[in-house]
Short mmCIF file of C-alpha atoms and ligand atoms in Angstrom, two decimals:
data_model
loop_
_atom_site.label_atom_id
_atom_site.label_comp_id
_atom_site.label_asym_id
_atom_site.label_seq_id
_atom_site.Cartn_x
_atom_site.Cartn_y
_atom_site.Cartn_z
CA MET A 146 -15.38 -12.70 -32.87
CA LYS A 147 -13.21 -15.55 -34.77
CA ASP A 148 -13.24 -12.88 -37.70
CA ARG A 149 -12.45 -9.77 -35.60
CA ALA A 150 -9.63 -11.51 -33.52
CA ALA A 151 -7.67 -12.62 -37.33
CA ARG A 152 -8.33 -9.38 -38.76
CA ALA A 153 -6.47 -7.75 -35.40
CA ILE A 154 -4.02 -10.60 -36.08
CA ALA A 155 -3.70 -9.99 -39.88
CA GLU A 156 -3.23 -6.04 -38.96
CA CYS A 157 -0.21 -6.54 -36.74
CA ARG A 158 1.54 -8.85 -39.43
CA ARG A 159 0.92 -6.50 -42.20
CA ILE A 160 2.71 -3.62 -39.85
CA ALA A 161 5.83 -6.18 -38.63
CA ALA A 162 6.89 -5.32 -42.23
CA MET A 163 7.10 -2.01 -42.06
CA SER A 164 10.42 -1.56 -40.75
CA GLU A 165 13.79 -0.04 -40.77
CA GLU A 166 15.57 -3.37 -41.95
CA PRO A 167 14.82 -5.48 -44.50
CA GLY A 168 13.43 -9.07 -43.56
CA ARG A 169 13.28 -8.01 -39.71
CA THR A 170 10.61 -6.08 -37.58
CA THR A 171 13.08 -3.15 -36.40
CA ARG A 172 10.60 0.49 -35.84
CA ARG A 173 12.21 3.12 -34.03
CA PHE A 174 10.83 6.40 -32.40
CA LEU A 175 9.98 8.67 -35.55
CA THR A 176 11.85 6.25 -37.95
CA PRO A 177 10.05 6.65 -41.97
CA PRO A 178 8.46 3.48 -41.29
CA MET A 179 6.19 4.68 -38.51
CA ARG A 180 5.16 6.95 -41.39
CA ASP A 181 3.38 3.34 -43.33
CA VAL A 182 2.35 2.38 -39.84
CA HIS A 183 0.46 5.86 -39.45
CA ALA A 184 -1.12 5.75 -42.87
CA LEU A 185 -2.67 2.26 -42.15
CA LEU A 186 -4.04 3.05 -38.84
CA ARG A 187 -5.75 6.00 -39.90
CA THR A 188 -7.56 4.51 -43.14
CA ARG A 189 -8.48 2.02 -40.03
CA MET A 190 -9.45 5.27 -37.83
CA GLU A 191 -11.62 6.91 -40.89
CA ALA A 192 -13.43 4.35 -42.07
CA LEU A 193 -14.40 3.59 -38.81
CA CYS A 194 -15.46 7.33 -38.74
CA MET A 195 -13.10 8.56 -36.00
CA THR A 196 -10.87 11.76 -36.23
CA ALA A 197 -7.48 11.01 -36.63
CA ARG A 198 -4.27 13.51 -36.02
CA ILE A 199 -0.75 12.95 -35.13
CA ASP A 200 0.51 14.93 -31.94
CA ALA A 201 3.43 16.45 -31.44
CA ALA A 202 5.85 13.93 -30.00
CA GLY A 203 4.34 11.61 -32.84
CA ASN A 204 1.35 9.57 -31.18
CA LEU A 205 -1.41 8.69 -33.85
CA ARG A 206 -4.58 9.60 -32.23
CA GLY A 207 -8.04 8.48 -32.92
CA LEU A 208 -11.36 9.68 -31.68
CA TRP A 209 -14.34 8.00 -31.89
CA GLN A 210 -17.52 10.28 -30.73
CA PRO A 211 -20.35 8.58 -31.07
CA GLN A 212 -23.80 10.39 -32.42
CA ASN A 213 -25.60 9.36 -28.71
CA ALA A 214 -21.99 10.28 -26.91
CA GLN A 215 -22.48 11.06 -23.44
CA GLY A 216 -19.72 11.37 -20.58
CA LYS A 217 -15.76 11.59 -20.54
CA ARG A 218 -14.26 9.58 -22.65
CA LEU A 219 -12.23 5.99 -22.62
CA ILE A 220 -8.61 5.96 -23.24
CA LEU A 221 -7.30 2.48 -25.20
CA GLY A 222 -4.06 2.37 -26.60
CA SER A 223 -0.56 0.74 -26.90
CA HIS A 224 2.92 1.44 -28.50
CA ILE A 225 3.87 0.99 -32.60
CA ASP A 226 7.74 1.31 -32.19
CA THR A 227 9.76 -2.20 -31.36
CA VAL A 228 12.84 -3.53 -30.21
CA PRO A 229 15.90 -4.54 -32.92
CA ASP A 230 14.61 -7.61 -34.63
CA ALA A 231 11.23 -7.61 -32.81
CA GLY A 232 7.84 -10.08 -33.23
CA PRO A 233 4.84 -8.72 -34.65
CA PHE A 234 2.54 -8.08 -31.55
CA ASP A 235 4.38 -6.55 -28.81
CA GLY A 236 2.57 -3.09 -28.50
CA VAL A 237 0.76 -3.37 -31.72
CA LEU A 238 -1.71 -5.62 -30.82
CA GLY A 239 -3.14 -3.43 -28.19
CA VAL A 240 -3.45 -1.28 -31.21
CA THR A 241 -5.20 -3.41 -33.60
CA LEU A 242 -7.56 -4.99 -30.69
CA ALA A 243 -8.79 -1.54 -29.44
CA LEU A 244 -9.90 -0.68 -32.89
CA GLU A 245 -11.79 -3.96 -32.69
CA TRP A 246 -12.89 -2.55 -29.82
CA ILE A 247 -14.21 0.34 -30.90
CA GLU A 248 -16.52 -1.81 -33.63
CA LEU A 249 -17.57 -3.66 -30.78
CA ALA A 250 -18.87 -0.23 -28.67
CA LYS A 251 -20.29 1.27 -32.41
CA GLU A 252 -22.04 -2.49 -32.88
CA LEU A 253 -23.52 -2.03 -29.24
CA ASN A 254 -24.71 1.62 -29.46
CA LEU A 255 -22.70 2.49 -26.76
CA PRO A 256 -22.88 6.58 -26.10
CA LEU A 257 -18.72 6.15 -24.62
CA PRO A 258 -16.25 8.11 -26.07
CA ILE A 259 -13.51 6.47 -27.07
CA GLU A 260 -9.90 7.74 -28.15
CA ILE A 261 -6.82 5.65 -29.15
CA VAL A 262 -3.58 6.26 -28.73
CA ALA A 263 -0.67 4.73 -31.00
CA PHE A 264 2.14 5.77 -28.59
CA SER A 265 5.28 6.73 -31.01
CA GLU A 266 8.17 5.18 -28.28
CA GLU A 267 8.08 3.16 -25.42
CA GLU A 268 11.20 1.09 -25.90
CA GLY A 269 13.64 3.40 -25.36
CA VAL A 270 15.49 1.28 -28.16
CA ARG A 271 16.55 4.91 -30.03
CA PHE A 272 17.41 7.39 -27.50
CA GLY A 273 18.14 4.89 -24.20
CA VAL A 274 14.89 6.59 -22.58
CA PRO A 275 11.80 4.97 -22.63
CA PHE A 276 7.85 6.31 -22.35
CA LEU A 277 8.55 9.33 -24.89
CA GLY A 278 4.92 8.76 -26.60
CA SER A 279 2.88 8.14 -23.42
CA ARG A 280 4.88 10.54 -21.52
CA ALA A 281 3.46 13.85 -23.62
CA VAL A 282 0.15 12.28 -23.25
CA ALA A 283 0.60 12.14 -19.68
CA GLY A 284 1.67 15.66 -19.53
CA ARG A 285 4.93 14.45 -18.12
CA PHE A 286 7.60 14.74 -20.36
CA ASP A 287 10.13 16.94 -19.32
CA LEU A 288 11.42 19.12 -22.42
CA ALA A 289 15.22 18.25 -20.93
CA LEU A 290 14.56 14.71 -23.18
CA LEU A 291 14.42 17.11 -26.50
CA ALA A 292 18.44 16.90 -25.94
CA LEU A 293 18.52 13.22 -25.80
CA ARG A 294 20.56 12.12 -28.77
CA ASP A 295 20.67 8.91 -31.04
CA ALA A 296 23.42 6.93 -31.91
CA GLU A 297 24.29 9.05 -34.84
CA GLY A 298 24.01 11.88 -32.87
CA VAL A 299 20.27 12.95 -33.58
CA THR A 300 18.58 14.65 -31.44
CA VAL A 301 15.01 13.87 -29.79
CA GLU A 302 14.15 17.76 -31.04
CA ALA A 303 15.61 16.76 -34.52
CA ALA A 304 14.12 13.63 -34.82
CA ILE A 305 10.65 15.74 -33.92
CA ARG A 306 10.93 18.20 -36.67
CA ALA A 307 12.47 15.87 -39.24
CA PHE A 308 8.89 13.80 -39.02
CA GLY A 309 7.43 17.38 -39.66
CA LEU A 310 6.17 17.93 -36.16
CA ASP A 311 6.54 20.89 -33.66
CA PRO A 312 8.09 20.09 -30.66
CA ALA A 313 7.19 23.24 -29.00
CA GLN A 314 3.47 22.03 -28.88
CA ILE A 315 4.01 18.83 -26.76
CA PRO A 316 2.51 20.09 -24.01
CA ALA A 317 -0.09 20.85 -26.18
CA ALA A 318 -0.31 16.73 -26.65
CA ALA A 319 -1.39 16.23 -22.74
CA LEU A 320 -4.75 15.03 -21.95
CA ASP A 321 -7.45 16.85 -21.45
CA ALA A 322 -9.71 16.91 -17.92
CA ASN A 323 -12.52 14.94 -19.68
CA VAL A 324 -10.90 11.74 -19.64
CA LEU A 325 -12.38 8.63 -17.55
CA ALA A 326 -9.39 5.88 -17.48
CA PHE A 327 -7.06 4.01 -19.71
CA VAL A 328 -7.01 0.67 -20.73
CA GLU A 329 -3.77 -1.43 -22.44
CA ILE A 330 -4.24 -4.47 -23.91
CA HIS A 331 -1.19 -6.22 -24.40
CA ILE A 332 0.39 -9.92 -24.46
CA GLU A 333 1.84 -11.16 -21.56
CA GLN A 334 5.61 -11.53 -22.92
CA GLY A 335 6.10 -14.62 -20.52
CA PRO A 336 4.99 -17.74 -19.79
CA VAL A 337 2.28 -17.69 -17.03
CA LEU A 338 -0.75 -17.82 -18.45
CA GLU A 339 0.59 -20.40 -21.20
CA SER A 340 1.26 -22.20 -18.06
CA GLU A 341 -2.24 -22.14 -16.31
CA ASP A 342 -4.04 -22.71 -19.54
CA LEU A 343 -5.49 -19.14 -19.08
CA HIS A 344 -6.62 -16.97 -22.48
CA VAL A 345 -6.69 -13.79 -20.85
CA ALA A 346 -5.78 -11.67 -17.27
CA ALA A 347 -5.70 -8.61 -15.48
CA VAL A 348 -2.75 -6.77 -14.83
CA SER A 349 -2.50 -6.03 -10.75
CA ALA A 350 0.92 -3.92 -10.90
CA ILE A 351 3.67 -3.40 -13.32
CA VAL A 352 7.40 -3.69 -11.69
CA GLY A 353 9.95 -0.99 -11.54
CA GLN A 354 13.03 -0.40 -13.54
CA THR A 355 16.41 1.06 -13.33
CA ARG A 356 18.15 1.68 -16.85
CA ILE A 357 21.97 2.87 -16.20
CA SER A 358 24.59 3.49 -19.14
CA LEU A 359 27.91 2.89 -18.02
CA GLU A 360 31.11 3.76 -19.76
CA PHE A 361 34.46 1.57 -18.86
CA ALA A 362 37.20 3.47 -20.50
CA GLY A 363 41.39 2.23 -20.89
CA GLN A 364 43.71 2.66 -23.67
CA ALA A 365 43.22 1.68 -26.40
CA ASN A 366 46.69 0.31 -28.19
CA HIS A 367 48.60 -1.67 -30.63
CA ALA A 368 47.09 -5.90 -29.85
CA GLY A 369 50.27 -6.94 -30.66
CA THR A 370 52.96 -4.98 -29.03
CA THR A 371 51.05 -4.36 -25.69
CA PRO A 372 52.49 -6.91 -23.16
CA MET A 373 49.04 -8.44 -21.04
CA HIS A 374 49.97 -7.19 -17.80
CA LEU A 375 50.83 -3.37 -19.22
CA ARG A 376 47.14 -3.06 -20.52
CA ARG A 377 44.10 -0.93 -19.94
CA ASP A 378 41.72 -2.96 -21.38
CA ALA A 379 37.75 -1.86 -21.11
CA LEU A 380 36.20 -4.37 -22.62
CA VAL A 381 37.75 -6.79 -20.24
CA GLY A 382 36.71 -4.53 -17.64
CA ALA A 383 33.43 -4.37 -19.03
CA ALA A 384 33.22 -8.47 -19.41
CA GLU A 385 34.13 -9.10 -15.46
CA TRP A 386 31.56 -6.53 -14.62
CA ILE A 387 29.09 -8.69 -16.74
CA GLY A 388 29.59 -11.69 -15.11
CA ALA A 389 28.96 -10.17 -11.43
CA VAL A 390 25.87 -8.89 -12.76
CA GLU A 391 24.71 -12.12 -13.55
CA ALA A 392 26.31 -13.69 -9.99
CA ILE A 393 24.50 -10.59 -8.07
CA ALA A 394 21.24 -10.94 -10.02
CA LEU A 395 21.31 -14.93 -9.32
CA GLN A 396 21.61 -14.61 -5.35
CA THR A 397 18.64 -11.83 -4.89
CA ASP A 398 15.15 -13.61 -5.06
CA GLY A 399 13.24 -11.37 -7.49
CA LEU A 400 15.78 -9.83 -9.06
CA VAL A 401 16.04 -9.64 -12.86
CA ALA A 402 19.25 -7.50 -14.03
CA THR A 403 20.66 -7.64 -17.91
CA THR A 404 23.23 -5.96 -19.91
CA GLY A 405 21.65 -6.17 -23.48
CA LYS A 406 24.12 -3.89 -25.48
CA ILE A 407 27.58 -3.09 -25.50
CA GLU A 408 29.63 -0.49 -27.85
CA VAL A 409 33.19 -1.17 -27.98
CA ALA A 410 35.49 1.61 -29.49
CA PRO A 411 37.14 1.34 -31.62
CA ASN A 412 35.93 -2.12 -32.42
CA ALA A 413 38.65 -3.56 -34.11
CA GLY A 414 40.52 -7.02 -34.08
CA ASN A 415 43.85 -6.10 -33.51
CA VAL A 416 43.47 -2.98 -31.37
CA ILE A 417 42.54 -3.53 -27.50
CA PRO A 418 39.78 -1.51 -26.68
CA GLY A 419 39.69 1.85 -25.36
CA SER A 420 36.27 2.10 -24.57
CA ALA A 421 33.03 -0.16 -23.37
CA ARG A 422 30.00 1.36 -23.41
CA VAL A 423 27.27 -1.27 -21.67
CA SER A 424 23.63 -1.01 -20.69
CA LEU A 425 22.21 -1.77 -17.27
CA ASP A 426 18.61 -3.08 -16.53
CA VAL A 427 17.33 -4.00 -13.17
CA ARG A 428 13.99 -4.76 -12.32
CA HIS A 429 12.00 -6.04 -9.04
CA ALA A 430 8.93 -6.33 -8.02
CA HIS A 431 9.82 -3.79 -5.10
CA ASP A 432 11.57 -0.43 -5.73
CA ALA A 433 13.66 -0.51 -2.57
CA ALA A 434 15.22 -3.73 -3.33
CA ARG A 435 15.63 -2.53 -7.14
CA LYS A 436 17.31 0.54 -5.91
CA ALA A 437 19.17 -1.54 -3.14
CA ALA A 438 20.53 -3.77 -6.31
CA ALA A 439 21.40 -1.30 -8.57
CA THR A 440 23.37 0.53 -6.24
CA GLU A 441 25.72 -2.68 -5.22
CA LEU A 442 25.84 -3.44 -8.99
CA LEU A 443 27.17 0.31 -9.28
CA ALA A 444 29.65 -0.29 -6.44
CA LYS A 445 30.80 -3.65 -8.19
CA ALA A 446 31.63 -1.54 -11.64
CA LYS A 447 33.99 1.12 -9.70
CA SER A 448 35.85 -1.31 -7.54
CA ILE A 449 36.58 -3.56 -11.00
CA ALA A 450 36.87 -0.12 -12.72
CA ASP A 451 39.70 1.11 -10.31
CA ARG A 452 41.52 -2.58 -9.81
CA ARG A 453 41.81 -2.34 -13.43
CA LYS A 454 42.84 1.22 -13.85
CA LEU A 455 39.92 2.35 -15.86
CA GLY A 456 37.67 5.19 -15.85
CA LEU A 457 33.82 5.06 -15.35
CA GLU A 458 31.48 6.96 -16.26
CA ILE A 459 27.70 6.34 -15.31
CA THR A 460 24.31 7.98 -16.80
CA GLN A 461 21.04 7.06 -14.97
CA GLN A 462 18.52 6.79 -17.66
CA LEU A 463 15.26 5.42 -16.10
CA ASP A 464 14.20 4.96 -12.32
CA GLN A 465 10.84 4.47 -12.87
CA PRO A 466 9.13 2.81 -9.64
CA ALA A 467 6.69 0.06 -9.70
CA VAL A 468 3.21 1.09 -10.33
CA PRO A 469 0.28 -0.61 -9.06
CA MET A 470 -2.99 -0.63 -11.24
CA ASP A 471 -5.99 1.17 -10.53
CA GLU A 472 -7.92 -1.23 -8.41
CA ARG A 473 -11.42 -0.60 -9.00
CA LEU A 474 -11.07 -0.21 -12.50
CA THR A 475 -9.00 -3.41 -12.44
CA ALA A 476 -11.63 -5.13 -10.67
CA PHE A 477 -14.43 -4.15 -13.28
CA LEU A 478 -12.24 -5.27 -15.83
CA ALA A 479 -11.95 -8.70 -13.91
CA GLU A 480 -15.58 -8.95 -13.85
CA ALA A 481 -15.85 -7.93 -17.68
CA ILE A 482 -13.29 -11.57 -17.97
CA GLU A 483 -15.73 -13.35 -15.96
CA SER A 484 -18.67 -12.68 -17.36
CA ALA A 485 -17.38 -13.48 -20.85
CA GLY A 486 -17.16 -16.67 -19.57
CA LEU A 487 -13.84 -16.99 -18.23
CA PRO A 488 -11.74 -17.34 -15.31
CA ALA A 489 -10.56 -13.89 -13.65
CA ARG A 490 -6.38 -13.98 -13.22
CA PHE A 491 -4.80 -10.95 -11.80
CA MET A 492 -0.80 -11.02 -12.44
CA PRO A 493 1.59 -8.59 -12.37
CA SER A 494 3.63 -7.15 -15.35
CA GLY A 495 7.61 -7.72 -15.35
CA ALA A 496 7.80 -5.96 -18.42
CA GLY A 497 7.23 -2.05 -18.61
CA HIS A 498 4.33 -0.53 -20.40
CA ASP A 499 2.94 2.89 -21.48
CA ALA A 500 0.16 2.05 -18.56
CA MET A 501 2.94 2.94 -16.13
CA VAL A 502 3.38 6.69 -17.13
CA MET A 503 -0.42 7.00 -17.78
CA ALA A 504 -1.35 5.47 -14.36
CA ALA A 505 0.09 8.95 -12.53
CA ARG A 506 -2.39 11.00 -14.80
CA LEU A 507 -5.65 8.78 -14.70
CA PRO A 508 -7.41 5.47 -13.72
CA THR A 509 -5.26 2.96 -15.16
CA ALA A 510 -5.78 -0.97 -16.13
CA MET A 511 -4.22 -3.18 -18.42
CA LEU A 512 -5.79 -7.04 -20.29
CA PHE A 513 -3.01 -9.33 -20.99
CA VAL A 514 -3.51 -11.93 -23.38
CA ARG A 515 -1.39 -15.27 -23.38
CA SER A 516 2.13 -15.78 -25.01
CA PRO A 517 2.78 -18.83 -26.60
CA GLY A 518 6.07 -20.11 -25.74
CA GLY A 519 6.44 -17.40 -23.32
CA ILE A 520 8.46 -15.48 -26.00
CA SER A 521 8.29 -12.19 -27.06
CA HIS A 522 11.40 -9.26 -28.13
CA HIS A 523 12.20 -11.97 -30.83
CA PRO A 524 10.43 -12.39 -34.01
CA SER A 525 8.90 -15.85 -33.24
CA GLU A 526 6.75 -13.65 -31.02
CA SER A 527 3.03 -15.00 -31.56
CA VAL A 528 -0.49 -15.13 -30.25
CA ARG A 529 -3.35 -17.63 -30.37
CA GLU A 530 -6.57 -16.31 -32.36
CA GLU A 531 -8.75 -18.01 -29.52
CA ASP A 532 -6.95 -15.77 -26.62
CA VAL A 533 -7.50 -13.03 -29.12
CA GLU A 534 -11.40 -13.94 -28.81
CA ALA A 535 -10.85 -14.13 -25.59
CA ALA A 536 -9.46 -10.79 -25.20
CA LEU A 537 -12.22 -9.40 -27.84
CA HIS A 538 -15.21 -10.97 -25.73
CA ALA A 539 -13.88 -9.51 -22.69
CA GLY A 540 -13.72 -6.09 -24.10
CA ARG A 541 -17.07 -6.43 -25.33
CA GLU A 542 -18.53 -6.68 -21.64
CA PHE A 543 -15.80 -4.30 -20.50
CA LEU A 544 -16.99 -1.52 -22.50
CA LYS A 545 -21.02 -2.75 -21.77
CA ARG A 546 -20.37 -1.94 -18.26
CA LEU A 547 -18.24 1.22 -18.39
CA ALA A 548 -20.70 2.44 -20.65
CA ALA A 549 -23.40 2.11 -18.30
CA GLU A 550 -21.58 3.43 -15.52
CA SER A 551 -20.32 6.58 -16.77
CA ARG A 552 -23.40 7.59 -18.24
C1 LIG B 25 9.29 -2.91 -22.72
O1 LIG B 25 9.48 -3.99 -23.29
C2 LIG B 25 10.21 -3.19 -21.49
O2 LIG B 25 9.83 -4.03 -20.68
O3 LIG B 25 11.70 -3.18 -21.67
MN1 LIG B 26 8.74 -4.13 -25.59
MN1 LIG B 27 5.39 -3.49 -25.16
#
């Protein structure tokens, strides 16, 4: 298992070099480096005698159909897009480990068919809306998403065509009925397992998320000639609101709220900002608390904009409820963790995952692997080989049990 763990890690590091930017990892939906990732994973899949294809949403799909195949297939996978200046393991480890799980299934001569999906988009970085890949696989891709535009004005539809794919075929990317379950392996991206000295955990539920884009609109004007009391500065309005977001989140138990992106126009040192577009990401384990917080934060933005005589445009990008993992499949995964000689720990996920979307379509479970230092969405994101090995031992037990059960 040590060799397999080392290979899964080394592949993530190789894939991290496939980037839109030299010297750091940034790989958004269907950008050119995605082709290199597909080529590497396809080579691995074909060496395992899997059949590989790319669906119309840009997901790389590999089918392992053993000669003694029986029953419905298990779906394994995670995403291969990244945030800007990302680490090597968020998403990608779930794909390289899925390949190792297939190696194990093959070694054990299990009759279980397995499909790996390397989802094309989960982070929502390029178009503001996440899960473009898994929505298509789960049969929940609203074709209105094709009109979304990235910062350069390219639509989702044009990005799909530019990659050589046909957006009209997206409905055909949806899973057929012959599927058993979905399992996503992912790094924890937080400090809990490290604090408890645990290798892995089964995810109980994934918290909900709201994503909103707000544009404060003022009047761009000369920075030297316009007295302070006669300005309508969009950025100062946005800045006041960002401070309020932190204050409100600090007062609300369990709430996290983040402004991670600001676009200022015209973005020049001697011009009063005429426009400030800011992002809002709000999460809470309870949907009612998340929605109430989002409403309060937007009301605050409105009152700041009114007082400062600024325009305010609000665009909701995501209202994703919290999603429980399938109880039976998760218990099954926990039993597998125990049979691998490890304590079974259940924990919620504060990060979003393709599993949230897949759970609406079929029984879904997630296996978390410890994140050293709790660091993620940062180039220093890492994994320990012993934890990846633990995920392989648990996977071996899980596949054996699932194959026996689904026969
Ligand atoms: C994905 O990484 C998210 O939780 O935003
Ligand atoms: Mn991520
Ligand atoms: Mn991820």
